[in-house]
Amino acid sequence: MFSKSSDNQGLLVSVIPFMPYLTNHNLLMETLQLSDAKYRSLFESMDQGIIYLDAAGIVISVNKAAALLLGLDKDHIQGQMLVDICAKAIRQDGSVFPREQHPAREALQSFKPVEAVVMGLFNPEKKDYVWLAVTAVPEFIPDKKEPYQVLVTLKDITRLKQAEEKLNLASVIVNHTGESIVVTDKNHKIVSVNRTFTAITGFTQMEVVHRKISSLQAVHDAVNIQAKLENGIELNWQGEMVIRRKFGKGFSAWATVNPVKDSTGNIKHYVYVFMDLTPIKKEQQSLGFLAYHDPLTKLPNRLLVKDRIHHALQNAQRAGTKVAVLFLDLDHFKSINDSYGHAVGDSLLREVAKRIKNMVRKEDTVSRYSGDEFIVFMEDVSDTKNPATLAGKLIDAFSIPVYIKGQWLQISTSVGISLYPKDGTDTDTLIKHADAAMYRAKKEGRNNFQYYSPELTLAVFEKMSLERALRHAVERNELVLYYQPQVCLKSGQVVGVESLVRWKHPTMGLIPPNRFIPLAEENGFIVTLGEWVLNSACRQMRQWLDDGIEVKKMAVNVSPVQFLRSDFVATVKRALCANKLDPRCLELEITESSLMDKSDHTISALTQLIAFGIDVTIDGFGTGCFSLNNLKRIPVKKLKIDSSFVFDVLHNSDDEDITRSVIALGHSLHLQVIAEGIESEAQQQLLLDLGCDEGQGYLYSPPTLPRSGFFQQMQT
């Protein structure tokens, strides 16, 4: 880390007290060399920039992270004055950072540490400034008053600075928007208001902070938003309410209330956006109800729905959410009008409007756009499948005949769907594209729906079709378990097998798990599916043992949802008991994400299973975000290295380093390590050299059926 002389000097200082015990000169040198190698490895692997300066301020050692932050080669940095390298440094206000105030120089002159000085350095590689928190610490040799070197650390705070700038920009936008914005805590106590709110109501932030949001409502306002949100009736709310003014009468406002959640999904704040409806109210008074509503169905007309879409798009742009426009057209309505007359046609339109209103959410807008055309407008669309689900319900609702004036009328509808921002970013474009999608639905035979994006229509249809079929896959015996052996890398002996589920669909053939497992987790079917896999794997294990095939372990993958939605411990015990298996025959593979959400519940279940004698493996280790503290809380038996690292381990140094680190971590915690995805003997040899215990992959056998040649060979 230091220059060679200073390095050996520092090491000798630490070793001198032990000289009486080091009687062999060669042993001393080996100890020094080993310490030096370990220290150099640690120095180079740290993600924080580290620079050592001599007493003159000249760089004598620099690690890789520091060189990357400075944008210079190590050879160009070493031997240079650090203050010269940082000559173009700037302060946070953009002014030049004085050389004499550089932390390294101050540390050398004052003999004291200088901590966390923020400066911007121009990085020639990135062609931009990198913001750093620089700390300089003088280091002393015993009995010496002046430092013999300075340790300088560089912490990259560029992202923090950028986040601060974005936060400042967001504050500017909030304070200059034309709508009143009020932010409350989760208990609906006001935290902050913007300038527009103060200008419209006359209340300053100091006057309303810590008060309940309900204190802003006029006494005669019957809308109790707070009660609805607190009682869990609605998480998002929009509607009209009356807001108090400090002086004078209150005013009608169109309010939109949205929760702000933290990373765990808990509500931390509510954002209330109030749009002053006073101008609209005045216009309504002059133009009357008919200006914004259809006189026949009493639904919002074209003008009002466009206005609502426009304001919703503004909210969606700020919040980063999706919006959907459904364009409905009645099939063969003209024939009904011509055959039965306009009076029957009008009655039919009123019934259609009523059925649509009954199908949508309270926050959705239904409009009679023109003639027999209707628009349903959905805000805050969390899944692109949701509009399709609503379209399917509307189509089903229309399949019921309508009795009007002594006539039973059969009606159907074709629906087109457009999404913001994918299919358009303004109101007219979204409506036009939803209309175009509706005409495609008519060309496809009517009485169906289409997205503006044809590939999205196919994807949603396929997803909905798979989801329906998946619910019947178990009862129709369409699920199949394949098995892949796991071997000891040293001996080549089979030490276990992993069960891998496949779906043998009657028309689509063999479907891999990455296409249907996420669907099963999303709709809750994973509980039934997981129980089937567990029982089938245990039953096969029993069969192999009865046939004399020596399989020591059966590994079964477990979804995080299984821990949260079922009595999983009891399920596992039933499967073992039903097949008369020793718990030591079973190994459960869980992902890192299993221990992130509801970890206490999951850890409790795993602890019970491990106490019962079942082994637990962390699958795909290194690909997720895992708390090492959980490894201390759970007696895990094994770590599995993900195949993505093994695939290119021979040619990618990063993959090799990650693999080596996982193996070292596992062994330091007294865990076994298995690598999946081994396809060549060269990969096997490298993993063996790195100390990996077990392997799995196509080199030994692809996933195969239990009666395959591989398992027959094991029997012989």
XYZ file of C-alpha atoms in Angstrom:
716
model
C 0.000 0.000 0.000
C 2.735 2.437 0.953
C 5.990 2.813 -0.894
C 8.133 -0.192 -0.275
C 10.384 1.447 2.310
C 7.626 3.137 4.250
C 5.529 -0.016 4.080
C 8.249 -2.200 5.562
C 8.965 0.475 8.145
C 5.313 0.502 9.264
C 5.229 -3.275 9.412
C 8.475 -3.493 11.365
C 7.126 -1.046 13.924
C 4.232 -3.399 14.549
C 6.449 -6.507 14.636
C 9.354 -5.260 16.811
C 7.617 -6.013 20.141
C 7.374 -9.638 19.107
C 11.038 -10.024 17.979
C 12.048 -12.130 21.018
C 9.545 -14.720 19.885
C 10.606 -14.756 16.213
C 13.816 -16.689 16.375
C 13.850 -17.604 12.729
C 14.677 -14.868 10.199
C 12.839 -16.635 7.369
C 9.678 -16.911 9.491
C 9.834 -13.148 10.100
C 10.091 -12.391 6.389
C 7.245 -14.747 5.545
C 5.070 -13.048 8.177
C 5.878 -9.637 6.718
C 5.152 -10.781 3.179
C 1.844 -12.382 4.196
C 0.711 -9.259 6.068
C 1.743 -7.126 3.125
C -0.236 -9.276 0.660
C -3.347 -9.254 2.820
C -3.135 -5.508 3.331
C -2.608 -4.855 -0.379
C -5.600 -7.037 -1.271
C -7.801 -5.176 1.214
C -6.466 -1.829 0.004
C -7.252 -2.560 -3.641
C -10.674 -4.132 -3.036
C -12.150 -1.253 -1.009
C -14.847 0.714 -2.816
C -13.758 3.947 -1.099
C -10.934 5.966 -2.620
C -7.735 5.842 -0.554
C -4.531 7.828 -1.121
C -1.359 7.904 0.980
C 0.857 11.004 0.910
C 4.351 11.434 2.263
C 5.294 14.278 4.587
C 5.691 16.596 1.583
C 2.190 15.950 0.283
C 3.345 13.739 -2.594
C 1.226 10.699 -3.523
C 3.024 7.482 -2.630
C 0.146 5.033 -2.966
C -3.345 5.102 -4.477
C -5.992 2.393 -4.813
C -8.170 1.585 -7.810
C -11.274 3.322 -6.432
C -9.389 6.612 -5.946
C -7.942 6.458 -9.465
C -11.430 5.964 -10.913
C -12.791 8.922 -8.941
C -9.941 11.151 -10.134
C -10.239 9.842 -13.700
C -6.482 9.275 -13.943
C -4.132 6.317 -14.206
C -2.320 5.295 -11.038
C 1.049 5.955 -12.692
C -0.030 9.507 -13.453
C -1.120 10.095 -9.831
C 1.784 8.563 -7.931
C 4.728 10.913 -7.444
C 2.551 14.024 -7.915
C 1.508 16.608 -5.350
C -2.147 15.900 -4.488
C -2.915 19.616 -4.362
C -1.614 19.888 -7.945
C -3.887 17.038 -9.060
C -6.806 18.824 -7.357
C -5.847 22.246 -8.709
C -9.204 22.618 -10.491
C -11.296 21.684 -7.476
C -14.399 23.767 -6.791
C -16.567 24.516 -3.779
C -20.284 23.747 -3.608
C -21.085 27.309 -4.728
C -18.942 26.860 -7.847
C -15.979 28.973 -6.678
C -12.386 27.750 -6.892
C -11.239 25.638 -3.934
C -8.014 27.295 -2.576
C -4.927 25.074 -2.656
C -3.914 26.129 0.840
C -7.262 24.914 2.213
C -6.972 21.421 0.779
C -7.617 18.898 3.603
C -4.302 17.101 2.965
C -2.291 20.302 3.316
C -4.199 21.367 6.437
C -3.677 17.934 8.027
C 0.079 18.124 7.390
C 0.321 21.627 8.815
C -2.003 21.250 11.805
C -1.066 17.631 12.666
C -4.828 17.045 13.123
C -7.456 15.165 11.091
C -9.556 17.197 8.668
C -12.881 15.455 8.052
C -15.549 15.364 5.313
C -14.592 18.440 3.289
C -16.875 18.633 0.244
C -15.274 19.540 -3.079
C -15.933 18.984 -6.751
C -13.158 17.508 -8.908
C -13.224 17.421 -12.688
C -12.978 13.821 -13.872
C -11.448 13.739 -17.387
C -12.760 10.206 -17.992
C -16.384 11.175 -17.245
C -15.889 14.714 -18.618
C -17.833 16.024 -15.661
C -17.377 16.995 -12.035
C -17.404 14.318 -9.348
C -18.417 15.455 -5.880
C -16.339 14.065 -3.041
C -16.243 14.185 0.748
C -12.497 14.300 1.459
C -10.958 13.312 4.810
C -7.258 13.624 5.628
C -5.709 11.937 8.694
C -2.009 12.423 9.619
C -0.164 9.286 10.742
C 2.753 9.257 13.171
C 5.662 7.000 14.042
C 6.003 6.489 17.809
C 8.061 9.224 19.525
C 7.853 11.414 16.406
C 5.986 14.729 16.664
C 5.555 15.346 12.953
C 3.534 12.999 10.720
C 5.454 10.800 8.360
C 2.473 10.359 6.006
C -1.192 11.307 5.527
C -4.117 8.974 4.816
C -6.623 10.635 2.465
C -10.042 9.045 1.847
C -12.370 10.021 -1.006
C -16.087 9.304 -0.646
C -18.205 9.720 -3.776
C -21.269 11.844 -2.905
C -22.216 12.738 -6.503
C -25.546 10.920 -6.329
C -26.358 12.628 -3.039
C -25.661 16.024 -4.601
C -27.820 15.146 -7.603
C -30.612 14.001 -5.295
C -30.419 17.314 -3.440
C -30.669 19.199 -6.722
C -33.708 17.148 -7.751
C -35.298 17.785 -4.363
C -34.714 21.505 -4.752
C -36.194 21.377 -8.256
C -39.249 19.489 -6.960
C -39.688 22.142 -4.279
C -39.585 24.891 -6.912
C -42.176 23.070 -9.039
C -44.511 22.508 -6.082
C -44.300 26.152 -5.042
C -44.948 27.462 -8.561
C -47.763 25.146 -9.633
C -51.186 26.652 -10.107
C -52.875 24.145 -7.782
C -52.979 24.183 -3.993
C -50.941 21.356 -2.494
C -51.126 20.214 1.119
C -48.918 17.439 2.525
C -49.981 15.660 5.723
C -48.515 12.887 7.814
C -50.181 9.489 8.012
C -52.492 10.831 10.731
C -53.664 13.647 8.413
C -51.867 16.374 10.344
C -50.610 19.088 8.005
C -46.852 19.061 7.413
C -46.475 21.548 4.564
C -48.416 23.723 2.097
C -47.314 25.429 -1.106
C -47.468 29.100 -2.013
C -50.573 28.684 -4.151
C -52.462 27.366 -1.127
C -51.446 30.431 0.897
C -52.397 32.779 -1.937
C -55.869 31.225 -2.371
C -56.862 30.564 1.267
C -54.941 33.290 3.081
C -53.542 30.755 5.579
C -49.771 30.674 6.025
C -47.922 27.432 6.663
C -47.287 28.423 10.295
C -51.039 28.845 10.821
C -52.037 25.401 9.597
C -49.045 23.148 10.347
C -49.821 20.335 12.868
C -53.557 20.896 12.394
C -55.809 18.167 11.005
C -56.670 18.424 7.317
C -60.340 18.444 8.312
C -59.807 21.906 9.830
C -59.510 23.284 6.279
C -62.985 22.079 5.321
C -65.987 24.339 5.626
C -68.328 23.418 8.479
C -71.199 22.650 6.108
C -69.067 20.422 3.844
C -70.461 16.888 4.141
C -67.426 15.192 2.528
C -65.318 13.537 5.245
C -62.201 12.538 3.365
C -60.178 11.869 6.500
C -62.709 9.366 7.851
C -62.792 7.465 4.550
C -59.022 7.200 4.427
C -58.601 6.314 8.104
C -61.298 3.635 7.961
C -59.620 2.089 4.937
C -62.647 2.697 2.714
C -60.461 4.319 0.075
C -56.722 4.751 -0.330
C -57.009 7.240 -3.173
C -59.806 9.759 -3.305
C -60.904 12.480 -5.633
C -63.954 14.622 -5.634
C -65.361 18.010 -4.849
C -65.126 19.633 -1.436
C -65.452 23.094 0.128
C -62.250 24.692 1.451
C -62.214 27.436 4.066
C -60.601 30.806 3.509
C -59.044 32.841 6.286
C -61.225 35.742 5.286
C -64.503 35.501 3.381
C -66.470 32.535 2.123
C -65.005 29.178 1.313
C -64.571 27.911 -2.227
C -65.363 24.692 -4.040
C -62.309 22.654 -5.011
C -61.676 19.478 -6.949
C -59.569 17.488 -4.523
C -57.256 14.605 -5.317
C -55.802 12.668 -2.393
C -52.997 10.160 -2.863
C -50.962 8.250 -0.268
C -47.166 8.333 -0.241
C -45.680 5.004 0.842
C -42.228 4.065 2.048
C -40.153 1.200 0.685
C -42.026 -1.288 2.892
C -45.435 -0.243 1.575
C -46.537 1.621 4.698
C -48.276 4.971 4.270
C -46.085 7.828 5.471
C -47.851 10.876 4.054
C -50.891 12.009 2.083
C -50.746 14.591 -0.700
C -53.873 16.678 -1.182
C -54.116 18.606 -4.453
C -56.910 21.190 -4.588
C -57.980 22.694 -7.875
C -60.111 25.774 -7.402
C -63.446 25.095 -9.090
C -64.695 28.645 -8.671
C -64.242 29.519 -12.373
C -65.930 26.287 -13.401
C -68.755 26.857 -10.913
C -69.385 30.320 -12.304
C -69.488 28.937 -15.815
C -71.818 26.152 -14.726
C -74.152 28.711 -13.254
C -74.292 30.535 -16.582
C -74.338 27.580 -18.930
C -76.151 25.128 -16.698
C -75.782 21.425 -16.151
C -76.081 20.598 -19.855
C -72.785 22.256 -20.655
C -70.898 19.349 -19.085
C -73.323 16.450 -19.079
C -75.277 14.411 -21.538
C -79.010 15.162 -21.050
C -80.066 11.574 -21.916
C -77.765 9.504 -19.681
C -76.702 12.227 -17.195
C -73.106 11.142 -17.787
C -70.222 13.594 -18.284
C -70.093 14.686 -21.908
C -67.156 15.040 -24.274
C -66.114 18.406 -22.845
C -66.052 17.287 -19.207
C -64.335 13.950 -19.800
C -61.602 15.682 -21.819
C -61.124 18.167 -19.014
C -60.860 15.386 -16.440
C -58.438 13.432 -18.589
C -56.328 16.551 -19.063
C -56.027 17.195 -15.322
C -55.459 13.504 -14.597
C -52.606 13.416 -17.093
C -50.970 16.313 -15.270
C -51.229 14.377 -12.008
C -49.975 11.201 -13.683
C -46.993 13.043 -15.119
C -46.049 14.321 -11.676
C -46.640 10.979 -9.969
C -45.222 8.765 -12.724
C -48.409 6.683 -12.912
C -50.355 5.170 -15.837
C -53.755 6.195 -17.191
C -56.110 4.185 -19.447
C -58.817 5.289 -21.884
C -61.437 2.695 -22.916
C -63.456 3.595 -25.999
C -66.735 1.607 -26.293
C -68.994 1.399 -29.327
C -72.257 -0.590 -29.356
C -72.379 -3.261 -32.062
C -75.279 -2.929 -34.578
C -76.945 -0.143 -32.588
C -78.115 1.528 -35.809
C -80.139 -1.563 -36.687
C -81.955 -1.412 -33.330
C -82.658 2.307 -33.789
C -84.000 1.758 -37.301
C -86.062 -1.306 -36.352
C -87.606 -0.192 -33.048
C -87.394 3.593 -33.192
C -85.411 6.254 -31.391
C -87.427 5.975 -28.172
C -86.324 2.360 -27.732
C -82.794 3.348 -28.749
C -82.696 6.097 -26.114
C -83.933 3.709 -23.415
C -81.261 1.230 -24.444
C -78.564 3.924 -24.141
C -79.745 4.782 -20.619
C -79.531 1.078 -19.633
C -76.077 0.812 -21.196
C -74.914 3.842 -19.203
C -76.244 2.270 -15.998
C -74.460 -1.043 -16.630
C -71.171 0.677 -17.357
C -71.421 2.761 -14.171
C -72.049 -0.405 -12.150
C -68.869 -2.029 -13.484
C -66.301 0.716 -12.862
C -64.539 1.988 -9.740
C -65.751 5.117 -7.975
C -62.690 7.041 -9.131
C -63.192 6.110 -12.807
C -65.007 8.471 -15.162
C -67.745 7.246 -17.525
C -68.774 9.517 -20.396
C -71.205 9.359 -23.275
C -68.853 10.633 -25.940
C -71.302 10.770 -28.827
C -74.189 8.707 -30.235
C -73.611 5.115 -29.126
C -69.981 5.752 -28.163
C -68.866 5.777 -24.530
C -65.543 6.455 -22.815
C -64.346 4.971 -19.544
C -61.356 6.776 -18.116
C -59.157 5.008 -15.504
C -56.576 6.762 -13.342
C -53.624 5.237 -11.478
C -53.465 2.004 -13.471
C -50.973 -0.226 -11.657
C -51.040 -3.115 -14.156
C -51.629 -3.002 -17.920
C -53.885 -6.020 -17.456
C -56.396 -4.028 -15.368
C -58.062 -2.218 -18.309
C -58.426 -5.562 -20.094
C -60.062 -7.047 -17.008
C -62.571 -4.174 -16.929
C -63.191 -4.503 -20.681
C -63.953 -8.197 -20.210
C -66.439 -7.401 -17.413
C -68.168 -4.798 -19.587
C -68.450 -7.218 -22.497
C -69.919 -9.861 -20.165
C -72.368 -7.326 -18.684
C -73.696 -6.529 -22.159
C -74.293 -10.224 -22.919
C -77.419 -10.132 -20.718
C -80.489 -9.183 -22.852
C -82.263 -5.892 -22.134
C -86.060 -5.725 -21.826
C -87.381 -2.418 -23.219
C -90.977 -1.567 -24.104
C -92.033 -5.185 -24.503
C -88.904 -6.184 -26.456
C -85.937 -8.312 -25.444
C -82.879 -6.734 -27.068
C -79.494 -8.393 -27.384
C -76.588 -5.966 -27.455
C -72.785 -6.300 -27.518
C -69.887 -3.888 -27.533
C -66.411 -3.531 -29.026
C -63.780 -1.892 -26.844
C -60.502 -0.146 -27.689
C -57.873 0.652 -25.060
C -55.044 3.199 -25.044
C -52.525 3.778 -22.242
C -50.663 6.828 -21.008
C -47.793 7.387 -21.605
C -47.168 4.445 -23.978
C -49.877 5.339 -26.530
C -49.948 9.107 -26.117
C -49.191 11.941 -23.726
C -52.153 14.229 -24.395
C -55.917 13.840 -24.193
C -56.790 13.952 -27.899
C -54.088 11.446 -28.871
C -55.176 8.942 -26.222
C -58.834 9.156 -27.306
C -57.911 8.901 -30.993
C -55.774 5.814 -30.396
C -58.439 4.173 -28.208
C -60.918 4.812 -31.048
C -58.525 3.195 -33.549
C -58.156 0.160 -31.276
C -61.968 -0.099 -31.054
C -62.240 -0.296 -34.843
C -59.680 -3.080 -34.834
C -61.865 -4.921 -32.309
C -64.800 -4.618 -34.741
C -62.663 -6.025 -37.561
C -61.750 -8.956 -35.307
C -65.424 -9.946 -35.158
C -66.893 -7.460 -32.636
C -67.782 -8.237 -29.013
C -64.091 -8.165 -27.958
C -61.427 -5.691 -26.888
C -58.117 -4.624 -28.390
C -55.240 -2.485 -27.136
C -53.860 0.216 -29.421
C -50.609 -1.721 -29.301
C -51.322 -5.092 -30.991
C -48.437 -6.811 -29.226
C -49.833 -5.671 -25.881
C -53.213 -7.148 -26.804
C -51.550 -10.463 -27.579
C -49.509 -10.333 -24.370
C -52.550 -9.585 -22.202
C -54.670 -12.251 -23.923
C -51.869 -14.778 -23.481
C -51.370 -13.815 -19.830
C -55.105 -14.017 -19.051
C -55.399 -17.307 -20.928
C -52.403 -18.792 -19.117
C -53.746 -17.598 -15.778
C -57.116 -19.287 -16.363
C -55.515 -22.511 -17.596
C -52.981 -22.586 -14.755
C -55.761 -22.841 -12.157
C -56.791 -26.181 -13.686
C -53.272 -27.509 -14.351
C -53.089 -29.585 -11.159
C -56.490 -31.236 -11.488
C -55.811 -32.000 -15.161
C -52.431 -33.598 -14.359
C -50.598 -31.156 -16.629
C -47.734 -30.436 -14.234
C -44.564 -32.530 -14.475
C -41.495 -32.679 -12.268
C -38.070 -32.954 -13.838
C -34.973 -33.733 -11.795
C -31.343 -32.605 -12.091
C -28.524 -34.260 -10.138
C -26.151 -32.442 -7.800
C -22.636 -33.854 -7.525
C -19.619 -33.579 -5.244
C -16.908 -31.811 -7.280
C -14.086 -33.721 -5.607
C -15.479 -37.252 -5.839
C -17.949 -36.909 -8.700
C -20.560 -38.737 -6.617
C -24.228 -37.727 -6.797
C -25.160 -36.087 -3.480
C -28.702 -35.022 -4.311
C -31.209 -33.943 -6.934
C -33.212 -30.776 -7.467
C -36.877 -30.992 -8.479
C -37.881 -28.602 -11.287
C -41.532 -28.131 -12.233
C -42.678 -27.881 -15.853
C -46.159 -27.326 -17.268
C -47.135 -29.692 -20.071
C -49.864 -27.608 -21.709
C -52.153 -29.552 -24.082
C -51.741 -27.032 -26.940
C -48.664 -24.922 -26.116
C -46.422 -27.839 -25.196
C -43.860 -27.761 -22.392
C -43.915 -24.367 -20.633
C -40.845 -23.385 -18.559
C -41.364 -22.153 -14.992
C -40.250 -18.566 -15.668
C -43.469 -18.098 -17.681
C -45.976 -19.390 -15.130
C -44.380 -19.162 -11.664
C -44.672 -15.308 -11.575
C -48.341 -15.662 -12.593
C -48.923 -18.191 -9.835
C -47.294 -15.896 -7.267
C -49.354 -12.948 -8.480
C -52.744 -14.666 -8.236
C -52.032 -16.782 -5.140
C -52.086 -20.135 -6.970
C -48.462 -20.650 -5.932
C -49.687 -22.091 -2.608
C -51.516 -24.944 -4.377
C -48.742 -25.333 -6.952
C -46.011 -25.381 -4.301
C -47.828 -28.020 -2.252
C -48.186 -30.208 -5.346
C -44.459 -29.900 -6.114
C -43.489 -30.728 -2.530
C -45.755 -33.795 -2.336
C -44.708 -35.046 -5.789
C -41.001 -34.627 -5.030
C -41.333 -36.486 -1.706
C -43.331 -39.249 -3.397
C -40.618 -39.649 -6.050
C -37.932 -39.708 -3.383
C -39.790 -42.527 -1.644
C -40.034 -44.426 -4.938
C -36.304 -44.081 -5.634
C -35.417 -45.305 -2.166
C -37.764 -48.272 -2.552
C -36.148 -49.064 -5.940
C -32.689 -49.032 -4.414
C -31.560 -45.764 -6.011
C -29.397 -43.988 -3.467
C -30.443 -40.334 -3.525
C -29.349 -38.560 -0.361
C -31.171 -35.253 -0.785
C -34.256 -33.987 -2.598
C -34.024 -30.204 -3.143
C -37.349 -28.359 -3.574
C -37.671 -24.667 -4.475
C -39.962 -22.619 -2.236
C -41.576 -19.302 -3.202
C -41.629 -16.421 -0.682
C -45.416 -16.320 -1.087
C -45.719 -19.840 0.343
C -44.368 -18.620 3.676
C -46.837 -15.729 3.791
C -50.052 -17.338 2.545
C -50.100 -20.810 4.010
C -49.216 -22.902 7.043
C -46.044 -23.960 5.318
C -44.438 -25.781 8.242
C -47.459 -28.066 8.591
C -47.508 -28.628 4.815
C -43.887 -29.802 4.785
C -44.366 -32.112 7.749
C -47.469 -33.675 6.158
C -45.575 -34.385 2.925
C -42.719 -36.094 4.779
C -45.074 -38.090 6.994
C -47.268 -39.215 4.080
C -44.222 -40.618 2.260
C -42.423 -41.943 5.370
C -39.328 -39.868 4.685
C -36.660 -38.841 7.123
C -36.581 -34.994 7.312
C -32.863 -35.172 6.531
C -33.797 -36.317 3.018
C -35.360 -32.922 2.236
C -33.597 -29.703 1.322
C -35.544 -26.458 0.763
C -34.105 -23.868 -1.623
C -35.225 -20.305 -0.877
C -34.328 -17.056 -2.634
C -32.702 -14.076 -0.944
C -35.962 -12.125 -1.370
C -37.732 -14.663 0.851
C -36.010 -13.134 3.849
C -36.606 -9.502 2.908
C -40.401 -9.107 3.240
C -42.059 -10.306 6.453
C -38.651 -11.754 7.387
C -39.586 -12.446 11.021
C -42.460 -14.696 9.948
C -40.300 -16.462 7.371
C -37.354 -16.889 9.723
C -39.651 -18.368 12.374
C -40.968 -20.943 9.889
C -37.457 -21.810 8.659
C -36.169 -22.170 12.208
C -38.923 -24.698 12.971
C -38.176 -26.686 9.804
C -34.427 -26.723 10.449
C -35.034 -27.898 14.015
C -37.116 -30.702 12.489
C -34.020 -31.849 10.541
C -34.549 -30.206 7.133
C -31.647 -28.443 5.385
C -32.045 -24.961 3.889
C -30.129 -23.535 0.904
C -30.014 -19.882 -0.216
C -30.634 -20.136 -3.973
C -29.117 -17.718 -6.496
C -26.895 -16.175 -3.840
C -25.373 -12.867 -4.925
C -28.131 -11.826 -7.341
C -30.363 -10.148 -4.761
C -30.114 -7.988 -1.662
C -29.454 -10.133 1.384
C -28.798 -9.192 4.986
C -25.815 -11.110 6.295
C -27.393 -10.755 9.715
C -30.055 -13.232 8.552
C -27.333 -15.837 7.989
C -26.576 -15.519 11.695
C -30.248 -15.894 12.624
C -30.903 -18.967 10.473
C -28.689 -22.084 10.485
C -28.557 -22.275 6.687
C -26.686 -25.306 5.366
C -25.661 -24.230 1.894
C -25.231 -21.293 -0.520
C -25.960 -21.788 -4.225
C -24.006 -19.660 -6.715
C -26.298 -18.427 -9.491
C -25.687 -19.764 -13.005
C -25.316 -16.190 -14.325
C -21.910 -16.029 -12.594
C -20.858 -19.528 -13.630
C -21.740 -19.016 -17.315
C -18.811 -16.677 -18.032
C -16.588 -17.445 -15.064
C -13.738 -18.549 -17.360
C -13.631 -15.291 -19.319
C -15.009 -12.612 -17.004
C -12.807 -11.596 -14.093
C -15.738 -9.970 -12.284
C -17.707 -13.220 -12.356
C -14.664 -15.103 -11.114
C -14.153 -12.601 -8.282
C -17.810 -12.815 -7.257
C -17.697 -16.617 -7.332
C -14.508 -16.670 -5.276
C -16.039 -14.237 -2.761
C -19.225 -16.277 -2.334
C -17.209 -19.445 -1.773
C -14.967 -17.691 0.747
C -17.964 -16.202 2.549
C -19.732 -19.548 2.694
C -16.725 -21.385 4.042
C -16.002 -18.653 6.596
C -19.533 -19.241 7.915
C -19.017 -23.029 7.828
C -21.489 -23.451 4.955
C -21.268 -25.661 1.904
C -21.283 -23.969 -1.515
C -22.850 -25.371 -4.683
C -22.636 -23.855 -8.171
C -25.397 -24.312 -10.729
C -25.142 -24.013 -14.507
C -21.880 -25.960 -14.968
C -21.598 -26.900 -18.644
C -17.914 -27.704 -19.208
C -15.084 -29.530 -17.510
C -13.068 -26.293 -17.540
C -15.741 -24.568 -15.490
C -15.830 -27.544 -13.137
C -12.064 -27.480 -12.684
C -11.983 -23.728 -11.961
C -14.776 -24.053 -9.406
C -12.951 -26.969 -7.807
C -9.753 -24.888 -7.662
C -11.691 -22.065 -6.011
C -12.883 -24.465 -3.323
C -16.498 -25.005 -4.415
C -18.007 -28.104 -2.814
C -20.784 -29.207 -5.175
C -21.993 -28.609 -8.729
C -25.089 -28.891 -10.869
C -25.593 -28.419 -14.598
C -25.709 -29.887 -18.080
C -22.164 -31.248 -17.719
C -23.638 -33.949 -15.504
C -27.219 -34.113 -16.804
C -29.978 -31.796 -18.034
C -33.218 -31.723 -16.034
C -34.772 -35.092 -16.823
C -37.701 -37.329 -15.993
C -37.327 -39.761 -13.061
C -37.321 -42.861 -15.272
C -34.584 -41.552 -17.576
C -31.345 -43.296 -18.365
C -29.437 -41.207 -15.837
C -31.451 -42.456 -12.867
C -31.499 -45.993 -14.276
C -27.685 -45.872 -14.333
C -27.743 -44.830 -10.682
C -29.853 -47.883 -9.897
C -27.360 -50.201 -11.593
